[in-house]
Amino acid sequence: MIRDYIWRWCIIVNSGRYSTLLGTQDTEATMLVNRLQLCPELYGHGSRVANFAIEIAREMGLSLQSQEQIKIGGIFHDIGKLYIPNNILESKQLTLQEWDILKTHSQLGREAMEQSEYLSQFGTWVLYHHERFDGSGYPEGLAREQIPLAARIIAVADSLDAMISYRPYRDQSFSIIEAVYELRSLSGIQYDPNVIEVLDYISQRNFLSLLMCLL
């Protein structure tokens, strides 16, 4: 099933010089978009996370405007990794010091978003997408409803795409069904149970829509 709303939000680059973000002209936003697109792996991951997030948000009954905003948060959620050394991003086994550096990407991401007057409104979601439902996440150890709903949705979408994609620290990736099963086992611990319940529902009743998110 091809859903019209997937294409209602997009980033268009004209001749590699100008970007239009949801009809909003913003020089700093354009620069961030261009930087993100120069890293195909990061941009591809963000695009898939955005698609998964908007699918969850739609099933949760959130407004079209909220869906589009969450998709922006998904696209940019890992933009802070542009400021992390490649040797850390590509490492198969991080030292404690390297792990501490990697965890700064959420704060660096918010700081990057704050360079844009338009994107700054989504910076909090970028900052908190690694918080955990039980309060064991970072950077502030927020729990439950202290974490913005959009960040809770992006966290699930982020983990889903990470599980089904290649990562240097593991031998093989999960299937979507295996990933959903794994996420379900962490419901109420790492992830919002309501968000996991919705994802589980989609996987059972409308699995094709999850496959479409990979396009």
PDB file of C-alpha atoms in Angstrom:
ATOM      1  CA  MET A   1       0.000   0.000   0.000  1.00  0.00           C
ATOM      2  CA  ILE A   2       1.436   3.356  -1.023  1.00  0.00           C
ATOM      3  CA  ARG A   3       0.413   5.997   1.470  1.00  0.00           C
ATOM      4  CA  ASP A   4       0.014   9.512   0.114  1.00  0.00           C
ATOM      5  CA  TYR A   5       1.109  11.150   3.330  1.00  0.00           C
ATOM      6  CA  ILE A   6       4.629   9.677   3.084  1.00  0.00           C
ATOM      7  CA  TRP A   7       5.296  12.093   0.281  1.00  0.00           C
ATOM      8  CA  ARG A   8       3.590  15.089   1.950  1.00  0.00           C
ATOM      9  CA  TRP A   9       6.847  15.781   3.751  1.00  0.00           C
ATOM     10  CA  CYS A  10      10.099  15.760   1.838  1.00  0.00           C
ATOM     11  CA  ILE A  11      13.416  17.536   1.449  1.00  0.00           C
ATOM     12  CA  ILE A  12      13.997  18.827  -2.058  1.00  0.00           C
ATOM     13  CA  VAL A  13      17.442  19.878  -3.197  1.00  0.00           C
ATOM     14  CA  ASN A  14      17.623  22.036  -6.321  1.00  0.00           C
ATOM     15  CA  SER A  15      20.952  21.860  -8.181  1.00  0.00           C
ATOM     16  CA  GLY A  16      22.651  20.985  -4.896  1.00  0.00           C
ATOM     17  CA  ARG A  17      22.327  24.585  -3.739  1.00  0.00           C
ATOM     18  CA  TYR A  18      18.860  25.278  -2.353  1.00  0.00           C
ATOM     19  CA  SER A  19      16.661  23.254  -0.024  1.00  0.00           C
ATOM     20  CA  THR A  20      13.020  23.701   0.855  1.00  0.00           C
ATOM     21  CA  LEU A  21      11.898  22.212   4.140  1.00  0.00           C
ATOM     22  CA  LEU A  22       8.121  21.930   4.387  1.00  0.00           C
ATOM     23  CA  GLY A  23       7.864  25.185   2.455  1.00  0.00           C
ATOM     24  CA  THR A  24      10.048  26.935   5.041  1.00  0.00           C
ATOM     25  CA  GLN A  25      13.071  28.864   3.791  1.00  0.00           C
ATOM     26  CA  ASP A  26      15.770  28.805   6.448  1.00  0.00           C
ATOM     27  CA  THR A  27      19.462  29.165   5.600  1.00  0.00           C
ATOM     28  CA  GLU A  28      20.668  27.223   8.635  1.00  0.00           C
ATOM     29  CA  ALA A  29      18.145  24.432   7.994  1.00  0.00           C
ATOM     30  CA  THR A  30      19.334  24.234   4.396  1.00  0.00           C
ATOM     31  CA  MET A  31      22.937  23.881   5.540  1.00  0.00           C
ATOM     32  CA  LEU A  32      22.015  21.087   7.971  1.00  0.00           C
ATOM     33  CA  VAL A  33      20.030  19.265   5.305  1.00  0.00           C
ATOM     34  CA  ASN A  34      22.951  19.472   2.889  1.00  0.00           C
ATOM     35  CA  ARG A  35      25.422  18.241   5.516  1.00  0.00           C
ATOM     36  CA  LEU A  36      23.165  15.319   6.389  1.00  0.00           C
ATOM     37  CA  GLN A  37      22.761  14.324   2.751  1.00  0.00           C
ATOM     38  CA  LEU A  38      26.537  14.229   2.342  1.00  0.00           C
ATOM     39  CA  CYS A  39      26.481  11.219   4.687  1.00  0.00           C
ATOM     40  CA  PRO A  40      24.247   8.723   2.810  1.00  0.00           C
ATOM     41  CA  GLU A  41      24.271   6.102   5.569  1.00  0.00           C
ATOM     42  CA  LEU A  42      23.202   8.592   8.220  1.00  0.00           C
ATOM     43  CA  TYR A  43      20.636  10.218   5.949  1.00  0.00           C
ATOM     44  CA  GLY A  44      19.233   6.834   4.908  1.00  0.00           C
ATOM     45  CA  HIS A  45      18.907   5.738   8.531  1.00  0.00           C
ATOM     46  CA  GLY A  46      17.187   9.009   9.425  1.00  0.00           C
ATOM     47  CA  SER A  47      14.771   8.662   6.516  1.00  0.00           C
ATOM     48  CA  ARG A  48      13.774   5.138   7.516  1.00  0.00           C
ATOM     49  CA  VAL A  49      13.418   6.110  11.169  1.00  0.00           C
ATOM     50  CA  ALA A  50      11.217   9.001  10.083  1.00  0.00           C
ATOM     51  CA  ASN A  51       9.025   6.666   8.044  1.00  0.00           C
ATOM     52  CA  PHE A  52       8.661   4.167  10.894  1.00  0.00           C
ATOM     53  CA  ALA A  53       7.915   7.016  13.317  1.00  0.00           C
ATOM     54  CA  ILE A  54       5.229   8.542  11.147  1.00  0.00           C
ATOM     55  CA  GLU A  55       3.620   5.121  10.653  1.00  0.00           C
ATOM     56  CA  ILE A  56       3.429   4.671  14.433  1.00  0.00           C
ATOM     57  CA  ALA A  57       2.175   8.230  14.933  1.00  0.00           C
ATOM     58  CA  ARG A  58      -0.531   7.726  12.299  1.00  0.00           C
ATOM     59  CA  GLU A  59      -1.727   4.506  13.947  1.00  0.00           C
ATOM     60  CA  MET A  60      -1.775   6.297  17.312  1.00  0.00           C
ATOM     61  CA  GLY A  61      -4.198   8.806  15.828  1.00  0.00           C
ATOM     62  CA  LEU A  62      -1.917  11.819  15.988  1.00  0.00           C
ATOM     63  CA  SER A  63      -2.763  14.729  13.702  1.00  0.00           C
ATOM     64  CA  LEU A  64      -1.207  15.071  10.261  1.00  0.00           C
ATOM     65  CA  GLN A  65       0.722  18.084  11.513  1.00  0.00           C
ATOM     66  CA  SER A  66       2.107  16.055  14.422  1.00  0.00           C
ATOM     67  CA  GLN A  67       3.027  13.233  12.051  1.00  0.00           C
ATOM     68  CA  GLU A  68       4.936  15.636   9.807  1.00  0.00           C
ATOM     69  CA  GLN A  69       6.723  17.193  12.785  1.00  0.00           C
ATOM     70  CA  ILE A  70       7.695  13.769  14.146  1.00  0.00           C
ATOM     71  CA  LYS A  71       9.037  12.873  10.732  1.00  0.00           C
ATOM     72  CA  ILE A  72      11.332  15.903  10.856  1.00  0.00           C
ATOM     73  CA  GLY A  73      12.560  14.774  14.267  1.00  0.00           C
ATOM     74  CA  GLY A  74      13.195  11.328  12.838  1.00  0.00           C
ATOM     75  CA  ILE A  75      15.162  12.629   9.886  1.00  0.00           C
ATOM     76  CA  PHE A  76      17.464  14.683  12.113  1.00  0.00           C
ATOM     77  CA  HIS A  77      17.560  12.528  15.258  1.00  0.00           C
ATOM     78  CA  ASP A  78      21.176  11.408  14.726  1.00  0.00           C
ATOM     79  CA  ILE A  79      22.554  14.582  13.174  1.00  0.00           C
ATOM     80  CA  GLY A  80      24.846  14.942  16.183  1.00  0.00           C
ATOM     81  CA  LYS A  81      26.838  11.972  14.880  1.00  0.00           C
ATOM     82  CA  LEU A  82      28.214  14.274  12.188  1.00  0.00           C
ATOM     83  CA  TYR A  83      30.380  15.695  14.985  1.00  0.00           C
ATOM     84  CA  ILE A  84      31.569  12.328  16.330  1.00  0.00           C
ATOM     85  CA  PRO A  85      34.884  10.890  14.982  1.00  0.00           C
ATOM     86  CA  ASN A  86      34.399   8.145  12.392  1.00  0.00           C
ATOM     87  CA  ASN A  87      36.681   5.745  14.237  1.00  0.00           C
ATOM     88  CA  ILE A  88      34.198   5.789  17.122  1.00  0.00           C
ATOM     89  CA  LEU A  89      31.130   5.462  14.906  1.00  0.00           C
ATOM     90  CA  GLU A  90      32.673   2.514  13.069  1.00  0.00           C
ATOM     91  CA  SER A  91      34.176   0.746  16.085  1.00  0.00           C
ATOM     92  CA  LYS A  92      33.137  -2.820  16.813  1.00  0.00           C
ATOM     93  CA  GLN A  93      33.898  -2.457  20.519  1.00  0.00           C
ATOM     94  CA  LEU A  94      33.944   0.911  22.248  1.00  0.00           C
ATOM     95  CA  THR A  95      36.031   1.770  25.285  1.00  0.00           C
ATOM     96  CA  LEU A  96      34.241   3.487  28.166  1.00  0.00           C
ATOM     97  CA  GLN A  97      35.765   6.775  27.099  1.00  0.00           C
ATOM     98  CA  GLU A  98      34.625   6.303  23.488  1.00  0.00           C
ATOM     99  CA  TRP A  99      31.148   5.359  24.681  1.00  0.00           C
ATOM    100  CA  ASP A 100      30.971   8.588  26.678  1.00  0.00           C
ATOM    101  CA  ILE A 101      31.952  10.515  23.554  1.00  0.00           C
ATOM    102  CA  LEU A 102      29.356   8.713  21.436  1.00  0.00           C
ATOM    103  CA  LYS A 103      26.615   9.521  23.940  1.00  0.00           C
ATOM    104  CA  THR A 104      27.233  13.232  23.426  1.00  0.00           C
ATOM    105  CA  HIS A 105      25.696  12.982  19.944  1.00  0.00           C
ATOM    106  CA  SER A 106      22.209  13.691  21.287  1.00  0.00           C
ATOM    107  CA  GLN A 107      23.375  16.946  22.911  1.00  0.00           C
ATOM    108  CA  LEU A 108      25.423  17.848  19.843  1.00  0.00           C
ATOM    109  CA  GLY A 109      22.348  17.149  17.745  1.00  0.00           C
ATOM    110  CA  ARG A 110      20.222  19.560  19.718  1.00  0.00           C
ATOM    111  CA  GLU A 111      22.916  22.212  19.449  1.00  0.00           C
ATOM    112  CA  ALA A 112      22.985  21.694  15.679  1.00  0.00           C
ATOM    113  CA  MET A 113      19.199  22.008  15.483  1.00  0.00           C
ATOM    114  CA  GLU A 114      19.338  25.227  17.490  1.00  0.00           C
ATOM    115  CA  GLN A 115      21.360  26.807  14.697  1.00  0.00           C
ATOM    116  CA  SER A 116      18.092  26.913  12.743  1.00  0.00           C
ATOM    117  CA  GLU A 117      15.198  29.036  13.952  1.00  0.00           C
ATOM    118  CA  TYR A 118      12.781  26.590  12.331  1.00  0.00           C
ATOM    119  CA  LEU A 119      14.432  23.301  13.384  1.00  0.00           C
ATOM    120  CA  SER A 120      15.126  24.418  16.956  1.00  0.00           C
ATOM    121  CA  GLN A 121      11.559  23.482  17.942  1.00  0.00           C
ATOM    122  CA  PHE A 122      12.471  19.823  17.356  1.00  0.00           C
ATOM    123  CA  GLY A 123      15.777  19.909  19.242  1.00  0.00           C
ATOM    124  CA  THR A 124      14.319  18.494  22.462  1.00  0.00           C
ATOM    125  CA  TRP A 125      13.238  15.332  20.642  1.00  0.00           C
ATOM    126  CA  VAL A 126      16.750  14.903  19.274  1.00  0.00           C
ATOM    127  CA  LEU A 127      18.205  15.413  22.750  1.00  0.00           C
ATOM    128  CA  TYR A 128      15.931  12.851  24.417  1.00  0.00           C
ATOM    129  CA  HIS A 129      15.665  10.059  21.843  1.00  0.00           C
ATOM    130  CA  HIS A 130      18.010   7.869  23.943  1.00  0.00           C
ATOM    131  CA  GLU A 131      16.115   8.333  27.194  1.00  0.00           C
ATOM    132  CA  ARG A 132      14.538   5.102  28.454  1.00  0.00           C
ATOM    133  CA  PHE A 133      11.057   4.550  29.805  1.00  0.00           C
ATOM    134  CA  ASP A 134      12.438   3.233  33.120  1.00  0.00           C
ATOM    135  CA  GLY A 135      14.757   6.219  33.560  1.00  0.00           C
ATOM    136  CA  SER A 136      18.017   4.410  32.743  1.00  0.00           C
ATOM    137  CA  GLY A 137      18.746   6.288  29.509  1.00  0.00           C
ATOM    138  CA  TYR A 138      20.737   9.403  28.696  1.00  0.00           C
ATOM    139  CA  PRO A 139      21.505  12.291  28.810  1.00  0.00           C
ATOM    140  CA  GLU A 140      19.259  13.213  31.771  1.00  0.00           C
ATOM    141  CA  GLY A 141      17.736   9.936  32.960  1.00  0.00           C
ATOM    142  CA  LEU A 142      14.158  11.017  32.251  1.00  0.00           C
ATOM    143  CA  ALA A 143      11.399   8.435  32.692  1.00  0.00           C
ATOM    144  CA  ARG A 144       7.895   7.754  31.444  1.00  0.00           C
ATOM    145  CA  GLU A 145       5.925  10.891  30.524  1.00  0.00           C
ATOM    146  CA  GLN A 146       8.904  13.099  31.365  1.00  0.00           C
ATOM    147  CA  ILE A 147      10.142  12.047  27.929  1.00  0.00           C
ATOM    148  CA  PRO A 148       8.245  13.834  25.138  1.00  0.00           C
ATOM    149  CA  LEU A 149       5.917  11.490  23.236  1.00  0.00           C
ATOM    150  CA  ALA A 150       7.662  12.291  19.948  1.00  0.00           C
ATOM    151  CA  ALA A 151      11.006  11.256  21.453  1.00  0.00           C
ATOM    152  CA  ARG A 152       9.455   8.012  22.724  1.00  0.00           C
ATOM    153  CA  ILE A 153       8.144   7.245  19.244  1.00  0.00           C
ATOM    154  CA  ILE A 154      11.459   8.119  17.579  1.00  0.00           C
ATOM    155  CA  ALA A 155      13.309   5.911  20.103  1.00  0.00           C
ATOM    156  CA  VAL A 156      11.291   2.864  19.031  1.00  0.00           C
ATOM    157  CA  ALA A 157      11.628   3.682  15.328  1.00  0.00           C
ATOM    158  CA  ASP A 158      15.371   4.242  15.767  1.00  0.00           C
ATOM    159  CA  SER A 159      15.895   0.902  17.491  1.00  0.00           C
ATOM    160  CA  LEU A 160      13.762  -0.914  14.934  1.00  0.00           C
ATOM    161  CA  ASP A 161      15.832   0.370  12.021  1.00  0.00           C
ATOM    162  CA  ALA A 162      19.114  -0.229  13.882  1.00  0.00           C
ATOM    163  CA  MET A 163      18.145  -3.848  14.509  1.00  0.00           C
ATOM    164  CA  ILE A 164      17.295  -4.587  10.879  1.00  0.00           C
ATOM    165  CA  SER A 165      20.326  -2.736   9.463  1.00  0.00           C
ATOM    166  CA  TYR A 166      24.030  -3.578   9.333  1.00  0.00           C
ATOM    167  CA  ARG A 167      25.980  -2.523  12.390  1.00  0.00           C
ATOM    168  CA  PRO A 168      29.757  -3.054  12.859  1.00  0.00           C
ATOM    169  CA  TYR A 169      29.314  -4.390  16.395  1.00  0.00           C
ATOM    170  CA  ARG A 170      27.289  -7.503  15.429  1.00  0.00           C
ATOM    171  CA  ASP A 171      27.489 -10.328  12.914  1.00  0.00           C
ATOM    172  CA  GLN A 172      23.998 -10.151  11.426  1.00  0.00           C
ATOM    173  CA  SER A 173      20.870  -8.053  11.475  1.00  0.00           C
ATOM    174  CA  PHE A 174      17.339  -8.962  12.571  1.00  0.00           C
ATOM    175  CA  SER A 175      14.298  -9.418  10.369  1.00  0.00           C
ATOM    176  CA  ILE A 176      11.497  -6.936  11.033  1.00  0.00           C
ATOM    177  CA  ILE A 177       9.482  -9.610  12.847  1.00  0.00           C
ATOM    178  CA  GLU A 178      12.475 -10.564  14.999  1.00  0.00           C
ATOM    179  CA  ALA A 179      13.152  -6.895  15.766  1.00  0.00           C
ATOM    180  CA  VAL A 180       9.540  -6.248  16.814  1.00  0.00           C
ATOM    181  CA  TYR A 181       9.694  -9.320  19.065  1.00  0.00           C
ATOM    182  CA  GLU A 182      12.895  -8.018  20.679  1.00  0.00           C
ATOM    183  CA  LEU A 183      11.419  -4.551  21.164  1.00  0.00           C
ATOM    184  CA  ARG A 184       8.328  -6.102  22.736  1.00  0.00           C
ATOM    185  CA  SER A 185      10.530  -7.841  25.312  1.00  0.00           C
ATOM    186  CA  LEU A 186      11.806  -4.416  26.385  1.00  0.00           C
ATOM    187  CA  SER A 187       8.385  -2.796  26.653  1.00  0.00           C
ATOM    188  CA  GLY A 188       8.086  -0.808  29.873  1.00  0.00           C
ATOM    189  CA  ILE A 189      11.836  -1.012  30.415  1.00  0.00           C
ATOM    190  CA  GLN A 190      13.486   0.773  27.541  1.00  0.00           C
ATOM    191  CA  TYR A 191      10.411   1.696  25.523  1.00  0.00           C
ATOM    192  CA  ASP A 192       6.956   3.167  26.074  1.00  0.00           C
ATOM    193  CA  PRO A 193       4.511   0.204  26.266  1.00  0.00           C
ATOM    194  CA  ASN A 194       1.856   2.129  24.327  1.00  0.00           C
ATOM    195  CA  VAL A 195       4.236   2.800  21.444  1.00  0.00           C
ATOM    196  CA  ILE A 196       5.379  -0.832  21.400  1.00  0.00           C
ATOM    197  CA  GLU A 197       1.767  -2.030  21.453  1.00  0.00           C
ATOM    198  CA  VAL A 198       1.018   0.110  18.389  1.00  0.00           C
ATOM    199  CA  LEU A 199       4.101  -1.138  16.542  1.00  0.00           C
ATOM    200  CA  ASP A 200       3.164  -4.727  17.380  1.00  0.00           C
ATOM    201  CA  TYR A 201      -0.362  -4.112  16.082  1.00  0.00           C
ATOM    202  CA  ILE A 202       1.011  -2.705  12.803  1.00  0.00           C
ATOM    203  CA  SER A 203       3.362  -5.664  12.384  1.00  0.00           C
ATOM    204  CA  GLN A 204       0.465  -8.098  12.737  1.00  0.00           C
ATOM    205  CA  ARG A 205      -2.302  -6.242  10.910  1.00  0.00           C
ATOM    206  CA  ASN A 206      -0.497  -4.123   8.336  1.00  0.00           C
ATOM    207  CA  PHE A 207       2.993  -5.570   7.899  1.00  0.00           C
ATOM    208  CA  LEU A 208       3.275  -4.252   4.349  1.00  0.00           C
ATOM    209  CA  SER A 209       3.230  -0.696   5.682  1.00  0.00           C
ATOM    210  CA  LEU A 210       6.424  -1.424   7.630  1.00  0.00           C
ATOM    211  CA  LEU A 211       8.079  -2.771   4.482  1.00  0.00           C
ATOM    212  CA  MET A 212       7.073   0.427   2.683  1.00  0.00           C
ATOM    213  CA  CYS A 213       8.942   2.405   5.339  1.00  0.00           C
ATOM    214  CA  LEU A 214      12.190   0.970   3.970  1.00  0.00           C
ATOM    215  CA  LEU A 215      11.730   2.667   0.591  1.00  0.00           C
TER     216      LEU A 215
END
